[in-house]
Amino acid sequence: MDPGTGAPPISGVGLEQLMARFEAAERHIKRVNHRLDGTLLRAMMDLPPMDEERWASAEARQQWGEALHRRIDNNSLDLP
Protein backbone atom coordinates (compact mmCIF):
# COMPACT_ATOMS: atom_id res chain seq x y z
CA MET A 1 0.00 0.00 0.00
CA ASP A 2 1.31 3.40 -0.93
CA PRO A 3 1.01 5.77 2.05
CA GLY A 4 0.21 8.64 -0.32
CA THR A 5 -2.73 6.98 -2.07
CA GLY A 6 -5.63 9.41 -2.03
CA ALA A 7 -3.87 11.76 0.37
CA PRO A 8 -3.43 15.43 -0.45
CA PRO A 9 0.12 16.58 -1.24
CA ILE A 10 2.28 17.73 1.65
CA SER A 11 3.60 21.27 1.39
CA GLY A 12 4.75 24.23 3.46
CA VAL A 13 5.57 23.71 7.13
CA GLY A 14 4.31 20.11 7.06
CA LEU A 15 6.76 19.24 4.30
CA GLU A 16 9.60 21.01 6.11
CA GLN A 17 8.87 19.05 9.30
CA LEU A 18 8.65 15.78 7.40
CA MET A 19 11.99 16.40 5.69
CA ALA A 20 13.62 17.37 9.00
CA ARG A 21 12.42 14.10 10.55
CA PHE A 22 13.63 12.12 7.53
CA GLU A 23 17.06 13.76 7.64
CA ALA A 24 17.32 13.07 11.38
CA ALA A 25 16.45 9.41 10.78
CA GLU A 26 19.09 9.18 8.05
CA ARG A 27 21.71 10.67 10.42
CA HIS A 28 20.81 8.11 13.07
CA ILE A 29 21.03 5.27 10.56
CA LYS A 30 24.49 6.41 9.45
CA ARG A 31 25.57 6.64 13.08
CA VAL A 32 24.52 3.05 13.93
CA ASN A 33 25.24 1.49 10.52
CA HIS A 34 28.29 -0.31 11.93
CA ARG A 35 26.00 -2.20 14.36
CA LEU A 36 22.73 -2.48 12.43
CA ASP A 37 22.11 -2.97 8.73
CA GLY A 38 21.11 0.36 7.17
CA THR A 39 19.04 -1.44 4.52
CA LEU A 40 16.96 -3.04 7.25
CA LEU A 41 16.47 0.23 9.10
CA ARG A 42 15.48 2.10 5.92
CA ALA A 43 13.03 -0.67 5.02
CA MET A 44 11.49 -0.37 8.49
CA MET A 45 11.07 3.38 7.95
CA ASP A 46 8.99 2.66 4.85
CA LEU A 47 6.47 0.53 6.74
CA PRO A 48 3.65 1.64 9.02
CA PRO A 49 4.79 1.64 12.65
CA MET A 50 3.76 -1.24 14.86
CA ASP A 51 1.84 0.06 17.86
CA GLU A 52 1.06 -2.01 20.95
CA GLU A 53 -2.31 -3.19 19.64
CA ARG A 54 -0.93 -4.39 16.31
CA TRP A 55 2.11 -5.96 17.99
CA ALA A 56 -0.25 -8.06 20.14
CA SER A 57 -1.76 -9.62 17.00
CA ALA A 58 0.17 -12.58 15.60
CA GLU A 59 -1.45 -12.00 12.21
CA ALA A 60 -0.44 -8.31 12.17
CA ARG A 61 3.14 -9.22 13.15
CA GLN A 62 3.25 -11.83 10.39
CA GLN A 63 1.96 -9.36 7.78
CA TRP A 64 4.39 -6.68 8.93
CA GLY A 65 7.30 -9.14 8.82
CA GLU A 66 6.35 -10.26 5.32
CA ALA A 67 6.08 -6.64 4.17
CA LEU A 68 9.51 -5.94 5.68
CA HIS A 69 10.96 -8.96 3.90
CA ARG A 70 9.53 -7.81 0.54
CA ARG A 71 10.82 -4.28 1.11
CA ILE A 72 14.33 -5.55 1.91
CA ASP A 73 14.31 -7.80 -1.15
CA ASN A 74 13.23 -4.90 -3.38
CA ASN A 75 15.75 -2.45 -1.92
CA SER A 76 18.80 -4.69 -1.77
CA LEU A 77 18.98 -6.33 -5.19
CA ASP A 78 22.35 -4.74 -5.88
CA LEU A 79 23.85 -5.56 -2.47
CA PRO A 80 25.78 -8.71 -1.52
PDB file of N, CA and C in Angstrom:
ATOM      1  N   MET A   1       0.843  -1.178   0.000  1.00  0.00           N
ATOM      2  CA  MET A   1       0.000   0.000   0.000  1.00  0.00           C
ATOM      3  C   MET A   1       0.888   1.241   0.000  1.00  0.00           C
ATOM      4  N   ASP A   2       0.578   2.150  -0.855  1.00  0.00           N
ATOM      5  CA  ASP A   2       1.310   3.403  -0.934  1.00  0.00           C
ATOM      6  C   ASP A   2       0.727   4.373   0.085  1.00  0.00           C
ATOM      7  N   PRO A   3       1.536   4.879   1.017  1.00  0.00           N
ATOM      8  CA  PRO A   3       1.006   5.772   2.051  1.00  0.00           C
ATOM      9  C   PRO A   3       0.380   7.040   1.489  1.00  0.00           C
ATOM     10  N   GLY A   4       0.736   7.424   0.258  1.00  0.00           N
ATOM     11  CA  GLY A   4       0.207   8.644  -0.316  1.00  0.00           C
ATOM     12  C   GLY A   4      -1.066   8.460  -1.121  1.00  0.00           C
ATOM     13  N   THR A   5      -1.561   7.237  -1.248  1.00  0.00           N
ATOM     14  CA  THR A   5      -2.732   6.980  -2.065  1.00  0.00           C
ATOM     15  C   THR A   5      -3.932   7.756  -1.552  1.00  0.00           C
ATOM     16  N   GLY A   6      -4.447   8.639  -2.388  1.00  0.00           N
ATOM     17  CA  GLY A   6      -5.634   9.407  -2.034  1.00  0.00           C
ATOM     18  C   GLY A   6      -5.390  10.545  -1.061  1.00  0.00           C
ATOM     19  N   ALA A   7      -4.183  10.704  -0.588  1.00  0.00           N
ATOM     20  CA  ALA A   7      -3.873  11.761   0.375  1.00  0.00           C
ATOM     21  C   ALA A   7      -3.494  13.036  -0.380  1.00  0.00           C
ATOM     22  N   PRO A   8      -3.835  14.187   0.196  1.00  0.00           N
ATOM     23  CA  PRO A   8      -3.434  15.433  -0.450  1.00  0.00           C
ATOM     24  C   PRO A   8      -1.912  15.612  -0.360  1.00  0.00           C
ATOM     25  N   PRO A   9      -1.333  16.364  -1.287  1.00  0.00           N
ATOM     26  CA  PRO A   9       0.122  16.579  -1.242  1.00  0.00           C
ATOM     27  C   PRO A   9       0.535  17.334   0.024  1.00  0.00           C
ATOM     28  N   ILE A  10       1.739  17.043   0.472  1.00  0.00           N
ATOM     29  CA  ILE A  10       2.285  17.726   1.646  1.00  0.00           C
ATOM     30  C   ILE A  10       3.073  18.928   1.153  1.00  0.00           C
ATOM     31  N   SER A  11       2.865  20.071   1.787  1.00  0.00           N
ATOM     32  CA  SER A  11       3.601  21.266   1.395  1.00  0.00           C
ATOM     33  C   SER A  11       3.796  22.171   2.607  1.00  0.00           C
ATOM     34  N   GLY A  12       4.555  23.228   2.415  1.00  0.00           N
ATOM     35  CA  GLY A  12       4.746  24.225   3.461  1.00  0.00           C
ATOM     36  C   GLY A  12       5.441  23.669   4.689  1.00  0.00           C
ATOM     37  N   VAL A  13       4.957  24.090   5.851  1.00  0.00           N
ATOM     38  CA  VAL A  13       5.565  23.709   7.131  1.00  0.00           C
ATOM     39  C   VAL A  13       5.516  22.200   7.327  1.00  0.00           C
ATOM     40  N   GLY A  14       4.418  21.566   6.924  1.00  0.00           N
ATOM     41  CA  GLY A  14       4.314  20.113   7.064  1.00  0.00           C
ATOM     42  C   GLY A  14       5.407  19.387   6.315  1.00  0.00           C
ATOM     43  N   LEU A  15       5.700  19.846   5.099  1.00  0.00           N
ATOM     44  CA  LEU A  15       6.761  19.244   4.302  1.00  0.00           C
ATOM     45  C   LEU A  15       8.125  19.494   4.938  1.00  0.00           C
ATOM     46  N   GLU A  16       8.337  20.694   5.439  1.00  0.00           N
ATOM     47  CA  GLU A  16       9.598  21.009   6.109  1.00  0.00           C
ATOM     48  C   GLU A  16       9.808  20.104   7.322  1.00  0.00           C
ATOM     49  N   GLN A  17       8.768  19.902   8.111  1.00  0.00           N
ATOM     50  CA  GLN A  17       8.868  19.045   9.300  1.00  0.00           C
ATOM     51  C   GLN A  17       9.129  17.598   8.907  1.00  0.00           C
ATOM     52  N   LEU A  18       8.449  17.145   7.868  1.00  0.00           N
ATOM     53  CA  LEU A  18       8.649  15.779   7.401  1.00  0.00           C
ATOM     54  C   LEU A  18      10.085  15.573   6.934  1.00  0.00           C
ATOM     55  N   MET A  19      10.615  16.515   6.172  1.00  0.00           N
ATOM     56  CA  MET A  19      11.990  16.404   5.690  1.00  0.00           C
ATOM     57  C   MET A  19      12.995  16.465   6.838  1.00  0.00           C
ATOM     58  N   ALA A  20      12.732  17.284   7.833  1.00  0.00           N
ATOM     59  CA  ALA A  20      13.623  17.369   8.995  1.00  0.00           C
ATOM     60  C   ALA A  20      13.647  16.032   9.733  1.00  0.00           C
ATOM     61  N   ARG A  21      12.471  15.412   9.877  1.00  0.00           N
ATOM     62  CA  ARG A  21      12.418  14.103  10.550  1.00  0.00           C
ATOM     63  C   ARG A  21      13.134  13.036   9.726  1.00  0.00           C
ATOM     64  N   PHE A  22      12.958  13.086   8.406  1.00  0.00           N
ATOM     65  CA  PHE A  22      13.626  12.122   7.535  1.00  0.00           C
ATOM     66  C   PHE A  22      15.137  12.284   7.618  1.00  0.00           C
ATOM     67  N   GLU A  23      15.612  13.517   7.552  1.00  0.00           N
ATOM     68  CA  GLU A  23      17.057  13.764   7.637  1.00  0.00           C
ATOM     69  C   GLU A  23      17.616  13.317   8.985  1.00  0.00           C
ATOM     70  N   ALA A  24      16.870  13.525  10.066  1.00  0.00           N
ATOM     71  CA  ALA A  24      17.315  13.074  11.385  1.00  0.00           C
ATOM     72  C   ALA A  24      17.401  11.549  11.417  1.00  0.00           C
ATOM     73  N   ALA A  25      16.423  10.879  10.827  1.00  0.00           N
ATOM     74  CA  ALA A  25      16.448   9.414  10.783  1.00  0.00           C
ATOM     75  C   ALA A  25      17.649   8.925   9.981  1.00  0.00           C
ATOM     76  N   GLU A  26      17.927   9.561   8.859  1.00  0.00           N
ATOM     77  CA  GLU A  26      19.090   9.182   8.053  1.00  0.00           C
ATOM     78  C   GLU A  26      20.393   9.364   8.832  1.00  0.00           C
ATOM     79  N   ARG A  27      20.504  10.457   9.589  1.00  0.00           N
ATOM     80  CA  ARG A  27      21.706  10.671  10.416  1.00  0.00           C
ATOM     81  C   ARG A  27      21.852   9.562  11.456  1.00  0.00           C
ATOM     82  N   HIS A  28      20.756   9.177  12.071  1.00  0.00           N
ATOM     83  CA  HIS A  28      20.805   8.107  13.071  1.00  0.00           C
ATOM     84  C   HIS A  28      21.207   6.780  12.430  1.00  0.00           C
ATOM     85  N   ILE A  29      20.673   6.508  11.254  1.00  0.00           N
ATOM     86  CA  ILE A  29      21.028   5.267  10.558  1.00  0.00           C
ATOM     87  C   ILE A  29      22.523   5.253  10.244  1.00  0.00           C
ATOM     88  N   LYS A  30      23.052   6.353   9.751  1.00  0.00           N
ATOM     89  CA  LYS A  30      24.486   6.413   9.449  1.00  0.00           C
ATOM     90  C   LYS A  30      25.322   6.221  10.708  1.00  0.00           C
ATOM     91  N   ARG A  31      24.823   6.743  11.829  1.00  0.00           N
ATOM     92  CA  ARG A  31      25.571   6.636  13.081  1.00  0.00           C
ATOM     93  C   ARG A  31      25.618   5.196  13.597  1.00  0.00           C
ATOM     94  N   VAL A  32      24.551   4.416  13.391  1.00  0.00           N
ATOM     95  CA  VAL A  32      24.518   3.048  13.926  1.00  0.00           C
ATOM     96  C   VAL A  32      24.752   1.993  12.849  1.00  0.00           C
ATOM     97  N   ASN A  33      25.087   2.419  11.639  1.00  0.00           N
ATOM     98  CA  ASN A  33      25.238   1.495  10.525  1.00  0.00           C
ATOM     99  C   ASN A  33      26.304   0.423  10.775  1.00  0.00           C
ATOM    100  N   HIS A  34      27.266   0.701  11.632  1.00  0.00           N
ATOM    101  CA  HIS A  34      28.293  -0.307  11.931  1.00  0.00           C
ATOM    102  C   HIS A  34      27.748  -1.424  12.821  1.00  0.00           C
ATOM    103  N   ARG A  35      26.606  -1.187  13.490  1.00  0.00           N
ATOM    104  CA  ARG A  35      26.001  -2.203  14.358  1.00  0.00           C
ATOM    105  C   ARG A  35      24.738  -2.817  13.756  1.00  0.00           C
ATOM    106  N   LEU A  36      23.997  -2.026  13.015  1.00  0.00           N
ATOM    107  CA  LEU A  36      22.735  -2.478  12.434  1.00  0.00           C
ATOM    108  C   LEU A  36      22.739  -2.206  10.941  1.00  0.00           C
ATOM    109  N   ASP A  37      22.150  -3.091  10.176  1.00  0.00           N
ATOM    110  CA  ASP A  37      22.108  -2.966   8.728  1.00  0.00           C
ATOM    111  C   ASP A  37      21.237  -1.780   8.315  1.00  0.00           C
ATOM    112  N   GLY A  38      21.831  -0.818   7.613  1.00  0.00           N
ATOM    113  CA  GLY A  38      21.108   0.359   7.168  1.00  0.00           C
ATOM    114  C   GLY A  38      19.958   0.019   6.230  1.00  0.00           C
ATOM    115  N   THR A  39      20.123  -1.030   5.418  1.00  0.00           N
ATOM    116  CA  THR A  39      19.043  -1.441   4.518  1.00  0.00           C
ATOM    117  C   THR A  39      17.822  -1.872   5.313  1.00  0.00           C
ATOM    118  N   LEU A  40      18.052  -2.611   6.387  1.00  0.00           N
ATOM    119  CA  LEU A  40      16.961  -3.045   7.252  1.00  0.00           C
ATOM    120  C   LEU A  40      16.274  -1.841   7.898  1.00  0.00           C
ATOM    121  N   LEU A  41      17.047  -0.928   8.422  1.00  0.00           N
ATOM    122  CA  LEU A  41      16.469   0.234   9.097  1.00  0.00           C
ATOM    123  C   LEU A  41      15.680   1.110   8.131  1.00  0.00           C
ATOM    124  N   ARG A  42      16.204   1.299   6.920  1.00  0.00           N
ATOM    125  CA  ARG A  42      15.477   2.103   5.924  1.00  0.00           C
ATOM    126  C   ARG A  42      14.186   1.401   5.505  1.00  0.00           C
ATOM    127  N   ALA A  43      14.238   0.081   5.370  1.00  0.00           N
ATOM    128  CA  ALA A  43      13.030  -0.671   5.023  1.00  0.00           C
ATOM    129  C   ALA A  43      11.983  -0.522   6.125  1.00  0.00           C
ATOM    130  N   MET A  44      12.424  -0.537   7.376  1.00  0.00           N
ATOM    131  CA  MET A  44      11.491  -0.371   8.495  1.00  0.00           C
ATOM    132  C   MET A  44      10.859   1.018   8.484  1.00  0.00           C
ATOM    133  N   MET A  45      11.611   2.022   8.033  1.00  0.00           N
ATOM    134  CA  MET A  45      11.071   3.381   7.950  1.00  0.00           C
ATOM    135  C   MET A  45       9.942   3.471   6.927  1.00  0.00           C
ATOM    136  N   ASP A  46       9.986   2.615   5.914  1.00  0.00           N
ATOM    137  CA  ASP A  46       8.990   2.656   4.850  1.00  0.00           C
ATOM    138  C   ASP A  46       7.669   1.994   5.237  1.00  0.00           C
ATOM    139  N   LEU A  47       7.677   1.253   6.330  1.00  0.00           N
ATOM    140  CA  LEU A  47       6.473   0.532   6.745  1.00  0.00           C
ATOM    141  C   LEU A  47       5.709   1.292   7.822  1.00  0.00           C
ATOM    142  N   PRO A  48       4.406   1.016   7.924  1.00  0.00           N
ATOM    143  CA  PRO A  48       3.650   1.643   9.016  1.00  0.00           C
ATOM    144  C   PRO A  48       4.203   1.166  10.360  1.00  0.00           C
ATOM    145  N   PRO A  49       4.251   2.054  11.342  1.00  0.00           N
ATOM    146  CA  PRO A  49       4.788   1.639  12.646  1.00  0.00           C
ATOM    147  C   PRO A  49       3.875   0.606  13.307  1.00  0.00           C
ATOM    148  N   MET A  50       4.503  -0.233  14.114  1.00  0.00           N
ATOM    149  CA  MET A  50       3.756  -1.243  14.864  1.00  0.00           C
ATOM    150  C   MET A  50       3.464  -0.689  16.255  1.00  0.00           C
ATOM    151  N   ASP A  51       2.207  -0.394  16.516  1.00  0.00           N
ATOM    152  CA  ASP A  51       1.837   0.061  17.855  1.00  0.00           C
ATOM    153  C   ASP A  51       1.558  -1.152  18.738  1.00  0.00           C
ATOM    154  N   GLU A  52       1.265  -0.921  19.996  1.00  0.00           N
ATOM    155  CA  GLU A  52       1.057  -2.015  20.954  1.00  0.00           C
ATOM    156  C   GLU A  52      -0.064  -2.955  20.534  1.00  0.00           C
ATOM    157  N   GLU A  53      -1.146  -2.383  20.038  1.00  0.00           N
ATOM    158  CA  GLU A  53      -2.307  -3.187  19.640  1.00  0.00           C
ATOM    159  C   GLU A  53      -1.969  -4.110  18.470  1.00  0.00           C
ATOM    160  N   ARG A  54      -1.300  -3.565  17.465  1.00  0.00           N
ATOM    161  CA  ARG A  54      -0.934  -4.392  16.307  1.00  0.00           C
ATOM    162  C   ARG A  54       0.129  -5.411  16.692  1.00  0.00           C
ATOM    163  N   TRP A  55       1.051  -5.041  17.576  1.00  0.00           N
ATOM    164  CA  TRP A  55       2.106  -5.963  17.992  1.00  0.00           C
ATOM    165  C   TRP A  55       1.520  -7.165  18.734  1.00  0.00           C
ATOM    166  N   ALA A  56       0.392  -6.972  19.399  1.00  0.00           N
ATOM    167  CA  ALA A  56      -0.254  -8.057  20.142  1.00  0.00           C
ATOM    168  C   ALA A  56      -0.899  -9.076  19.215  1.00  0.00           C
ATOM    169  N   SER A  57      -1.113  -8.731  17.963  1.00  0.00           N
ATOM    170  CA  SER A  57      -1.763  -9.623  17.001  1.00  0.00           C
ATOM    171  C   SER A  57      -0.720 -10.414  16.215  1.00  0.00           C
ATOM    172  N   ALA A  58      -0.775 -11.735  16.331  1.00  0.00           N
ATOM    173  CA  ALA A  58       0.170 -12.584  15.597  1.00  0.00           C
ATOM    174  C   ALA A  58       0.014 -12.376  14.094  1.00  0.00           C
ATOM    175  N   GLU A  59      -1.204 -12.202  13.632  1.00  0.00           N
ATOM    176  CA  GLU A  59      -1.453 -11.997  12.205  1.00  0.00           C
ATOM    177  C   GLU A  59      -0.833 -10.668  11.733  1.00  0.00           C
ATOM    178  N   ALA A  60      -1.006  -9.606  12.526  1.00  0.00           N
ATOM    179  CA  ALA A  60      -0.436  -8.307  12.167  1.00  0.00           C
ATOM    180  C   ALA A  60       1.085  -8.369  12.159  1.00  0.00           C
ATOM    181  N   ARG A  61       1.680  -9.066  13.130  1.00  0.00           N
ATOM    182  CA  ARG A  61       3.145  -9.220  13.154  1.00  0.00           C
ATOM    183  C   ARG A  61       3.621  -9.979  11.922  1.00  0.00           C
ATOM    184  N   GLN A  62       2.895 -11.031  11.562  1.00  0.00           N
ATOM    185  CA  GLN A  62       3.252 -11.828  10.386  1.00  0.00           C
ATOM    186  C   GLN A  62       3.189 -10.976   9.116  1.00  0.00           C
ATOM    187  N   GLN A  63       2.111 -10.209   8.963  1.00  0.00           N
ATOM    188  CA  GLN A  63       1.955  -9.357   7.784  1.00  0.00           C
ATOM    189  C   GLN A  63       3.052  -8.296   7.729  1.00  0.00           C
ATOM    190  N   TRP A  64       3.360  -7.702   8.875  1.00  0.00           N
ATOM    191  CA  TRP A  64       4.393  -6.676   8.928  1.00  0.00           C
ATOM    192  C   TRP A  64       5.751  -7.283   8.571  1.00  0.00           C
ATOM    193  N   GLY A  65       6.039  -8.454   9.121  1.00  0.00           N
ATOM    194  CA  GLY A  65       7.296  -9.136   8.819  1.00  0.00           C
ATOM    195  C   GLY A  65       7.424  -9.485   7.342  1.00  0.00           C
ATOM    196  N   GLU A  66       6.328  -9.938   6.746  1.00  0.00           N
ATOM    197  CA  GLU A  66       6.348 -10.260   5.318  1.00  0.00           C
ATOM    198  C   GLU A  66       6.552  -8.993   4.480  1.00  0.00           C
ATOM    199  N   ALA A  67       5.904  -7.907   4.875  1.00  0.00           N
ATOM    200  CA  ALA A  67       6.081  -6.639   4.167  1.00  0.00           C
ATOM    201  C   ALA A  67       7.522  -6.161   4.291  1.00  0.00           C
ATOM    202  N   LEU A  68       8.107  -6.324   5.465  1.00  0.00           N
ATOM    203  CA  LEU A  68       9.508  -5.945   5.676  1.00  0.00           C
ATOM    204  C   LEU A  68      10.417  -6.786   4.788  1.00  0.00           C
ATOM    205  N   HIS A  69      10.162  -8.064   4.730  1.00  0.00           N
ATOM    206  CA  HIS A  69      10.957  -8.964   3.898  1.00  0.00           C
ATOM    207  C   HIS A  69      10.886  -8.549   2.431  1.00  0.00           C
ATOM    208  N   ARG A  70       9.686  -8.258   1.930  1.00  0.00           N
ATOM    209  CA  ARG A  70       9.535  -7.814   0.542  1.00  0.00           C
ATOM    210  C   ARG A  70      10.280  -6.505   0.303  1.00  0.00           C
ATOM    211  N   ARG A  71      10.174  -5.593   1.253  1.00  0.00           N
ATOM    212  CA  ARG A  71      10.823  -4.285   1.108  1.00  0.00           C
ATOM    213  C   ARG A  71      12.343  -4.462   1.054  1.00  0.00           C
ATOM    214  N   ILE A  72      12.884  -5.306   1.909  1.00  0.00           N
ATOM    215  CA  ILE A  72      14.333  -5.552   1.911  1.00  0.00           C
ATOM    216  C   ILE A  72      14.753  -6.179   0.585  1.00  0.00           C
ATOM    217  N   ASP A  73      13.979  -7.168   0.128  1.00  0.00           N
ATOM    218  CA  ASP A  73      14.308  -7.804  -1.153  1.00  0.00           C
ATOM    219  C   ASP A  73      14.308  -6.794  -2.289  1.00  0.00           C
ATOM    220  N   ASN A  74      13.328  -5.893  -2.302  1.00  0.00           N
ATOM    221  CA  ASN A  74      13.226  -4.902  -3.378  1.00  0.00           C
ATOM    222  C   ASN A  74      14.326  -3.849  -3.293  1.00  0.00           C
ATOM    223  N   ASN A  75      14.770  -3.517  -2.094  1.00  0.00           N
ATOM    224  CA  ASN A  75      15.750  -2.445  -1.920  1.00  0.00           C
ATOM    225  C   ASN A  75      17.193  -2.922  -1.939  1.00  0.00           C
ATOM    226  N   SER A  76      17.424  -4.223  -1.910  1.00  0.00           N
ATOM    227  CA  SER A  76      18.802  -4.688  -1.772  1.00  0.00           C
ATOM    228  C   SER A  76      19.231  -5.611  -2.920  1.00  0.00           C
ATOM    229  N   LEU A  77      18.623  -5.459  -4.066  1.00  0.00           N
ATOM    230  CA  LEU A  77      18.977  -6.327  -5.187  1.00  0.00           C
ATOM    231  C   LEU A  77      20.419  -6.170  -5.625  1.00  0.00           C
ATOM    232  N   ASP A  78      20.979  -4.980  -5.437  1.00  0.00           N
ATOM    233  CA  ASP A  78      22.346  -4.736  -5.876  1.00  0.00           C
ATOM    234  C   ASP A  78      23.385  -4.908  -4.765  1.00  0.00           C
ATOM    235  N   LEU A  79      22.939  -5.384  -3.597  1.00  0.00           N
ATOM    236  CA  LEU A  79      23.854  -5.565  -2.472  1.00  0.00           C
ATOM    237  C   LEU A  79      24.221  -7.035  -2.301  1.00  0.00           C
ATOM    238  N   PRO A  80      25.409  -7.308  -1.756  1.00  0.00           N
ATOM    239  CA  PRO A  80      25.783  -8.711  -1.516  1.00  0.00           C
ATOM    240  C   PRO A  80      24.969  -9.325  -0.400  1.00  0.00           C
TER     241      PRO A  80
END
